[in-house]
Coordinates of C-alpha atoms in Angstrom, one line a residue:
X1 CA 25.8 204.1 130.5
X2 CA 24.4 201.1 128.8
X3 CA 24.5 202.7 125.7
X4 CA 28.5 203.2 125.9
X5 CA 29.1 200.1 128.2
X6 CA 30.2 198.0 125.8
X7 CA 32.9 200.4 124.5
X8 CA 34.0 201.1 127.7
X9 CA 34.4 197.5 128.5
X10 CA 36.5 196.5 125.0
X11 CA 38.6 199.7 125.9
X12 CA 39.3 198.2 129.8
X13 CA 40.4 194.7 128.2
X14 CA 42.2 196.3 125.9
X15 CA 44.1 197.9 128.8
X16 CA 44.3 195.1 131.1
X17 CA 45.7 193.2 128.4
X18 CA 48.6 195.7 127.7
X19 CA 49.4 196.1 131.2
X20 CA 49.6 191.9 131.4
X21 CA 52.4 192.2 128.1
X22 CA 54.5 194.5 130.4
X23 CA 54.5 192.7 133.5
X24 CA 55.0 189.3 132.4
X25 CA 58.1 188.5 131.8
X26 CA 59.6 187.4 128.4
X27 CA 60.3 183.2 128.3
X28 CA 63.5 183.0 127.6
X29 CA 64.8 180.1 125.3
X30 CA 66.4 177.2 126.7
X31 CA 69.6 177.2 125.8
X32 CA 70.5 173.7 124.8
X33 CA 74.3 172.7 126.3
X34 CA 76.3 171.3 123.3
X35 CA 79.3 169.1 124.4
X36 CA 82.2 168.9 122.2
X37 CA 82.3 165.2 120.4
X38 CA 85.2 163.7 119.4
X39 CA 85.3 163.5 115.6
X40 CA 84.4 160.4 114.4
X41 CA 87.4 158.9 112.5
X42 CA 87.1 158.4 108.5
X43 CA 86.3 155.0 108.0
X44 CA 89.3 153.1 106.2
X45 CA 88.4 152.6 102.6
X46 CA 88.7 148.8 102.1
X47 CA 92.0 147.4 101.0
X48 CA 92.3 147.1 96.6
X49 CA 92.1 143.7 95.8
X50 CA 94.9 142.0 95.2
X51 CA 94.9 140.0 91.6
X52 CA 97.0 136.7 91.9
X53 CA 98.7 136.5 89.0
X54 CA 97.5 133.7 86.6
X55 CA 100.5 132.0 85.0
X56 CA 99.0 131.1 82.0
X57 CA 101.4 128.8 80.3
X58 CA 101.2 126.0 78.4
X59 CA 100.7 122.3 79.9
X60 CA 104.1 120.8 80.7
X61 CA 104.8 117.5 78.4
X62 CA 104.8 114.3 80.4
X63 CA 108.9 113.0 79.5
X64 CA 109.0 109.0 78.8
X65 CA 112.3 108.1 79.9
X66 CA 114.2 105.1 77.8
X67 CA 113.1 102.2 79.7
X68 CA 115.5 99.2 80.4
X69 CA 115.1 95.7 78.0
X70 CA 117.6 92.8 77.2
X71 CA 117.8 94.2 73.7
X72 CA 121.4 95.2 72.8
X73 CA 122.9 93.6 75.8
X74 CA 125.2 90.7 75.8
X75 CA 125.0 87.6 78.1
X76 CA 128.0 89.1 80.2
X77 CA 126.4 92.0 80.4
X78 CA 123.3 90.7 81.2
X79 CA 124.7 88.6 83.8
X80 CA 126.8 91.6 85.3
X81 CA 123.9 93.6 85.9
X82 CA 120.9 91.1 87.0
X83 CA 123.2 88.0 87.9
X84 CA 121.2 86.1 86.0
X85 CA 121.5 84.8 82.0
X86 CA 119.0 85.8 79.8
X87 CA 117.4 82.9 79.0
X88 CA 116.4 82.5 82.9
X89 CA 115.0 86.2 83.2
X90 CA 113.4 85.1 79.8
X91 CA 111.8 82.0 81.6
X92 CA 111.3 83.6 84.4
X93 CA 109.1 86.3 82.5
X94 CA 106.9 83.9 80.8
X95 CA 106.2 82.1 84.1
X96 CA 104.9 85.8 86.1
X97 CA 103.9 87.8 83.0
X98 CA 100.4 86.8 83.3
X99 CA 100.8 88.8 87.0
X100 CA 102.8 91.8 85.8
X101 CA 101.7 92.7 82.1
X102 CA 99.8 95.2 81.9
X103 CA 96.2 95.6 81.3
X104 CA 95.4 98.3 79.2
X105 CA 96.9 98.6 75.9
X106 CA 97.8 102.7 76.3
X107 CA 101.3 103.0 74.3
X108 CA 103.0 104.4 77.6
X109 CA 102.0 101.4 79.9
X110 CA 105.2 99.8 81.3
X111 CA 105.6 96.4 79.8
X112 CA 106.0 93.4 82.4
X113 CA 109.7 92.9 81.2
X114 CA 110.5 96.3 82.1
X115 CA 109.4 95.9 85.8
X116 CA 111.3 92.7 86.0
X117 CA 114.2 94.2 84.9
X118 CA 113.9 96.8 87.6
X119 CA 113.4 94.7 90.3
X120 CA 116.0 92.6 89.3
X121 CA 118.2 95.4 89.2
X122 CA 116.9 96.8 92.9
X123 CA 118.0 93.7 94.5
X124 CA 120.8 92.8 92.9
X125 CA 122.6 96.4 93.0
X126 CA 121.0 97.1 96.6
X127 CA 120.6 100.9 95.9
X128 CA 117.6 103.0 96.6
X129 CA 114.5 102.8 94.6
X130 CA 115.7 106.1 93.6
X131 CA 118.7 104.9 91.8
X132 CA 117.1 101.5 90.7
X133 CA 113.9 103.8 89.0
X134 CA 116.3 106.1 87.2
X135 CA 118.7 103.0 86.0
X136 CA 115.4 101.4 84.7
X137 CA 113.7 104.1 82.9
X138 CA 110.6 104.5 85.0
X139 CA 109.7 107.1 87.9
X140 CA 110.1 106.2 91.5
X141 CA 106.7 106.4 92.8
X142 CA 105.9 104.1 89.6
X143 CA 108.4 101.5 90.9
X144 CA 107.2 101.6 94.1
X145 CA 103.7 100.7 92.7
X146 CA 104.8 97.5 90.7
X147 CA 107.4 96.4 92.9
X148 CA 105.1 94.5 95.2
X149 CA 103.0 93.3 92.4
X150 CA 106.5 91.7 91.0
X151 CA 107.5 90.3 94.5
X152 CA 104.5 88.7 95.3
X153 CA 104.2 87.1 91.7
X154 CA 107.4 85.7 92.3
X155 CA 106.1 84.2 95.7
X156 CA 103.0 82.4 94.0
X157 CA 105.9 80.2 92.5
X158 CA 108.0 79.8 95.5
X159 CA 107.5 75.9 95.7
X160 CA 109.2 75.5 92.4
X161 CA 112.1 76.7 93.6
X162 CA 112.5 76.1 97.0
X163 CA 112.1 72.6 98.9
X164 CA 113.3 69.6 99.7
X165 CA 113.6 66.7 97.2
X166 CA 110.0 65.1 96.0
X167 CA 111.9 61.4 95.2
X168 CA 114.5 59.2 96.2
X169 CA 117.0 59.8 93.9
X170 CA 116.8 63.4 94.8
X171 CA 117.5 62.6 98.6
X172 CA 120.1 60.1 97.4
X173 CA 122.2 63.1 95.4
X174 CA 121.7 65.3 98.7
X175 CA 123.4 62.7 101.0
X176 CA 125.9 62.4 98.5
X177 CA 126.7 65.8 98.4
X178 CA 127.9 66.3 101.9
X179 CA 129.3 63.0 102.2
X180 CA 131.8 64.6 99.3
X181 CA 132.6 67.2 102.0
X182 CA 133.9 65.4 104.7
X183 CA 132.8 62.1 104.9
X184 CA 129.5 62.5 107.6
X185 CA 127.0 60.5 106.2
X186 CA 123.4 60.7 105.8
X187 CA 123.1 64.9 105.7
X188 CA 119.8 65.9 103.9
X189 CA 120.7 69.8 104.9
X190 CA 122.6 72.3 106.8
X191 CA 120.5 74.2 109.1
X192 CA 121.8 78.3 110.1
X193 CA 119.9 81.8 110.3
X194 CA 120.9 85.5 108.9
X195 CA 120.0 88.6 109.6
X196 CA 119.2 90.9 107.2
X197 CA 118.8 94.6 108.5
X198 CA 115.7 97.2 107.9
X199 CA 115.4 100.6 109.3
X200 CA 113.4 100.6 113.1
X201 CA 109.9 99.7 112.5
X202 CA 107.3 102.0 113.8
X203 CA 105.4 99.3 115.7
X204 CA 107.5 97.2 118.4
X205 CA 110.7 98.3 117.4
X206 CA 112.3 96.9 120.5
X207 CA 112.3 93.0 119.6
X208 CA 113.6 93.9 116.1
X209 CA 117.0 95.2 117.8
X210 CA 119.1 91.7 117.1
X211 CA 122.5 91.3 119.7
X212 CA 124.5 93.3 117.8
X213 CA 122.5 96.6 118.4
X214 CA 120.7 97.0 114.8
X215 CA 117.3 96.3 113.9
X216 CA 117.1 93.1 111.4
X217 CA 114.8 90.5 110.4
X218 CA 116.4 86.6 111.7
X219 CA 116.1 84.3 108.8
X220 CA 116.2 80.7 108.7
X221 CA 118.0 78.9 106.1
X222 CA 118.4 74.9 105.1
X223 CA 121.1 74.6 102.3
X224 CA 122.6 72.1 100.5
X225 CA 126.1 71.5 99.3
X226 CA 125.8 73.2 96.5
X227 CA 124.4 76.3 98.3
X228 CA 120.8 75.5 97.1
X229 CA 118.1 76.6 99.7
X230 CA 115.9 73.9 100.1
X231 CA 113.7 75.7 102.8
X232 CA 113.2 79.3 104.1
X233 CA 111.6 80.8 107.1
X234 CA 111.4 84.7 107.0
X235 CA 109.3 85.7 109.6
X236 CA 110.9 86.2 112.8
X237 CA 112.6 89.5 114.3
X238 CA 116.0 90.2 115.0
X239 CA 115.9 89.3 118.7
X240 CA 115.0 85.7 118.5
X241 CA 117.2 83.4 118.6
X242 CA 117.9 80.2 116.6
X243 CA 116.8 77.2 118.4
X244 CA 113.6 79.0 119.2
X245 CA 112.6 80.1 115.4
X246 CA 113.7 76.4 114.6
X247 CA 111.0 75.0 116.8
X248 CA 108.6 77.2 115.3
X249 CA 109.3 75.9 111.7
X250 CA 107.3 73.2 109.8
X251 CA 110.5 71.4 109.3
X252 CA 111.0 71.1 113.1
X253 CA 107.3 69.3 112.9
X254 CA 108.4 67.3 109.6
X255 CA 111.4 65.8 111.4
X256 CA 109.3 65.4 114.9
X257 CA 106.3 63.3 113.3
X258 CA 108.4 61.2 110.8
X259 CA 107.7 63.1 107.3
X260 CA 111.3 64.1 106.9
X261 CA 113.2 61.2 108.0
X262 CA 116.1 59.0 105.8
X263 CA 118.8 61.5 107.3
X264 CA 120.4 64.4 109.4
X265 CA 120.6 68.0 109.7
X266 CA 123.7 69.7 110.8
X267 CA 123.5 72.8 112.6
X268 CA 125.8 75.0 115.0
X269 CA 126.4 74.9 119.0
X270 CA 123.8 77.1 119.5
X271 CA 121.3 74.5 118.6
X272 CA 119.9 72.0 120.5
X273 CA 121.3 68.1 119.7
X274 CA 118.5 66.1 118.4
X275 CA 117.7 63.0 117.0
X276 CA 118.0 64.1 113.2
X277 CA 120.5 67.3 114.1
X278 CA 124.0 66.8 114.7
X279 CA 125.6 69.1 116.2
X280 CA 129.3 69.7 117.9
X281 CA 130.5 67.9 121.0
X282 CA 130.8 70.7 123.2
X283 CA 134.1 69.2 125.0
X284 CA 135.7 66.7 123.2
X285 CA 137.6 64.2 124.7
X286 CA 138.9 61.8 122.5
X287 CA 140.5 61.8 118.9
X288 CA 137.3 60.5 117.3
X289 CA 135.3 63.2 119.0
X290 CA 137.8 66.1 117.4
X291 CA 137.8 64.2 113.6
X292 CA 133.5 64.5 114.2
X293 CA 133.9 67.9 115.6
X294 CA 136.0 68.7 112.2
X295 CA 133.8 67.3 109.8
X296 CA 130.6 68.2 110.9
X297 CA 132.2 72.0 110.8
X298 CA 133.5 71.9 107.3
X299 CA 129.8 70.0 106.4
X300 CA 128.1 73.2 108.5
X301 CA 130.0 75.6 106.6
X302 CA 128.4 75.5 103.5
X303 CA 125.7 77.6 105.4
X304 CA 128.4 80.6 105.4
X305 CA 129.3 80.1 102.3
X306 CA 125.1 80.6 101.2
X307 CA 125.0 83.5 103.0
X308 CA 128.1 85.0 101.5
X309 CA 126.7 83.7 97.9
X310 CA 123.3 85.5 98.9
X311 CA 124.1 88.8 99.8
X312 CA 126.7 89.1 97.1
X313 CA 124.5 88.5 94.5
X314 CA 121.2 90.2 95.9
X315 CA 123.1 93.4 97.8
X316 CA 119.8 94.8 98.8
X317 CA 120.1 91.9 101.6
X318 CA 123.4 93.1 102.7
X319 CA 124.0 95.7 105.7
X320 CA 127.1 97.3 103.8
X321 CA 123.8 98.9 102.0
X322 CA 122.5 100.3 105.1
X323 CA 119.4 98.2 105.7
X324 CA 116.1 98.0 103.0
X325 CA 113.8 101.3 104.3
X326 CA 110.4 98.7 104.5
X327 CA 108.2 97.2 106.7
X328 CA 108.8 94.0 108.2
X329 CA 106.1 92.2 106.7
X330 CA 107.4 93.5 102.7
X331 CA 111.3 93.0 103.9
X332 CA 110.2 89.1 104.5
X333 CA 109.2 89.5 101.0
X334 CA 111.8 90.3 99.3
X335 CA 114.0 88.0 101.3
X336 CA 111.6 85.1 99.7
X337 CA 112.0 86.7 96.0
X338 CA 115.9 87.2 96.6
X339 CA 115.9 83.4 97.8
X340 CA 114.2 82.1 95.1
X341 CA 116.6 84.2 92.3
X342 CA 119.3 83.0 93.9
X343 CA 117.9 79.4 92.8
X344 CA 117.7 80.0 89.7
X345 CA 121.1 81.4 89.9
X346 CA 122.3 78.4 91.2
X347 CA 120.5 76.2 88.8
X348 CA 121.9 78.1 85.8
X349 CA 125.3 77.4 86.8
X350 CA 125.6 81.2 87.5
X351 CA 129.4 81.5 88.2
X352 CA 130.4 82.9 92.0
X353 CA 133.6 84.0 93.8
X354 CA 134.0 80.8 95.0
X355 CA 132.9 77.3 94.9
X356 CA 132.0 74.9 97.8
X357 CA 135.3 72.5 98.5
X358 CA 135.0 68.9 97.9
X359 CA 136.5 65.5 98.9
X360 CA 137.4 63.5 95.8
X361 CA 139.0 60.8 98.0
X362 CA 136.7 59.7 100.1
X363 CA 134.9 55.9 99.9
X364 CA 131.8 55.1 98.7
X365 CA 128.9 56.0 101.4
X366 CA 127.4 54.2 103.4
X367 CA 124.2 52.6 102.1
X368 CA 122.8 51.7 105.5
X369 CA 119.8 54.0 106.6
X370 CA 120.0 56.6 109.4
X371 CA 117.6 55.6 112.6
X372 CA 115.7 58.3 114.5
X373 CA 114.7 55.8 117.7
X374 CA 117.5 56.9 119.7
X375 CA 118.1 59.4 121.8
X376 CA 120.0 62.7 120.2
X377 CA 123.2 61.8 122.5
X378 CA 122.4 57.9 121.0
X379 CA 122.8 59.3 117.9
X380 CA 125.6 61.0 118.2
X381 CA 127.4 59.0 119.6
X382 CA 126.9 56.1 117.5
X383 CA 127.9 58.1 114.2
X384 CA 131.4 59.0 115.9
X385 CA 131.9 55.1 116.3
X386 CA 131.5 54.0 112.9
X387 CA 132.7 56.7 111.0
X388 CA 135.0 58.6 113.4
X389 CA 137.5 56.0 115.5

């Protein structure tokens, strides 16, 4: 036994081990489930670039209109066009070109008489800057870059042109003046506002809407009888009214502490009487107070005939053009430059549609100087006696 246990015991394993293949079942595979997936979409291939086509041209040539100069016009048509002779736009020029030449020496730069010359012709035709640029040979956003230059190089002159007599003699030729008129004696001015219209301004556009309905700057004028403005205030909006800017004025404050004195104003029924302005009787009731009444009218009228001068020459001021498109602060500006052109105008002898009427008949005036003591009804009162009755 032990010498065939061995093989006997291989053989029994041998057995067992077949016997354990046939009863044990075979593991079956797992069978893995497999849901059905949605295919994935293609991924969109990214758009083509899109080239912008490159205009390649050449660089357009910067045109140089024919710009505007006295050359080749005659004094007629000099005076046509800027209402002013051309030996005053050719003083004028000498006195501001140190403000308006240019300061490079480029061959292009516009010259100072060129933008002279197209101001002049802005406020004298009253058309668009448009217009005015294309008349004048220069761009319109150039324009509008020297026309302030040009307006406010005009103001640093403004007391050359504008103010009341520095001597005697020159307060002597005022009075005399008027008295030429109709015989009231002793007028150193004629006092009166304007309007002169702008588009709404942006910032308190209600007190720039005058009594009429439009918007409009109020300005004050003092003329004499030759339609000269001897003093200008330009600051005031279209919804005060005329006594008010009057008191506002340094003239009011002249007259008040005795620097202007030697004579009267004469203004309208919508100002106040005062010592040194005359004004109407509202109800007259006697024959001298009518025969005052007339002559301090046809004295006040020279005011309306300034105005009329004014905007007829400079149309830029006149509503018929539908109102300057500015600011009020650059509209007040202009106003001054048109004032003082209109000086130069007047000194020139520059001939107008009409001329100022004048007594040749009348007696000598009176030599006897005005007095301020009295009251405004004082005043008044005592001119109608002596000159009026």
């Amino acid at each position: 036994m032990e010498a065939f246990g061995p093989i006997m015991l291989l053989l029994l394993k041998a057995e067992q081990e077949e016997q354990r293949k046939i009863k044990r079942p075979k593991r079956r595979k797992e069978l893995k489930v497999v849901l059905p997936q949605k295919p994935k979409p293609k991924p969109k291939p990214p758009p083509a670039p899109t080239r912008k086509q490159q205009v390649l041209g050449v660089r357009r040539p910067r045109i140089f209109r024919e710009r505007t100069g006295l050359e080749g016009m005659t004094d007629e048509e000099v005076v046509e066009r800027y209402h002013l002779p051309k030996g005053a736009i050719m003083d004028l020029y000498e006195l501001i070109r140190v403000d308006i030449d240019p300061l490079t020496q480029r061959s292009h730069a516009i010259p100072g008489m060129v933008k002279l010359l197209n101001c002049l012709h802005f406020f004298t035709s009253g058309s668009f800057q448009t217009k005015a640029s294309a008349v004048g040979g220069v761009s319109q956003s150039t324009f509008s870059r020297f026309l302030v230059p040009v307006i406010q190089a005009l103001k640093k002159h403004v007391h050359l042109f504008i103010g009341f007599p520095t001597n005697k003699s020159g307060w002597q030729s005022l009075k005399r003046g008027f008295y030429q008129i109709a015989g009231l004696p002793h007028v150193i001015g004629a006092v009166d506002c304007t309007h002169v219209a702008l588009s709404a301004p942006h910032e308190r556009e209600e007190i720039y809407r005058n009594k009429k309905g439009y918007h409009s700057v109020n300005v004050q004028i003092i003329a004499d009888s030759d339609c000269k403005i001897l003093s200008l205030f330009s600051a005031f909006p279209g919804s005060a009214n005329e006594s008010f800017i009057l008191r506002q004025s340094s003239v009011y404050e002249g007259f008040e502490s005795g620097k202007i004195g030697g004579g009267w104003l004469v203004g309208g029924s919508f100002y106040t009487c005062l010592p040194w302005l005359l004004t109407p009787v509202t109800e007259p009731s006697t024959d001298a107070d009518k025969l005052y009444n007339e002559a301090q009218s046809r004295t006040c009228s020279v005011m309306e005939k300034t105005f009329k001068l004014l905007k007829t020459r400079f149309k830029c001021l006149n509503k018929s053009g539908g109102g300057l498109q500015y600011d009020p602060t650059k509209v007040s500006d202009i106003i001054v430059a048109c004032c003082i052109l209109h000086n130069i105008a007047v000194q020139h002898n520059v001939p107008a549609d009409f001329i100022v009427e004048k007594s040749r008949k009348l007696a000598k005036m009176p030599d006897t100087e005005p007095e301020h003591s009295e009251s405004a009804q004082a005043v008044r009162s005592r001119i109608i006696k002596n000159y009026f009755s």
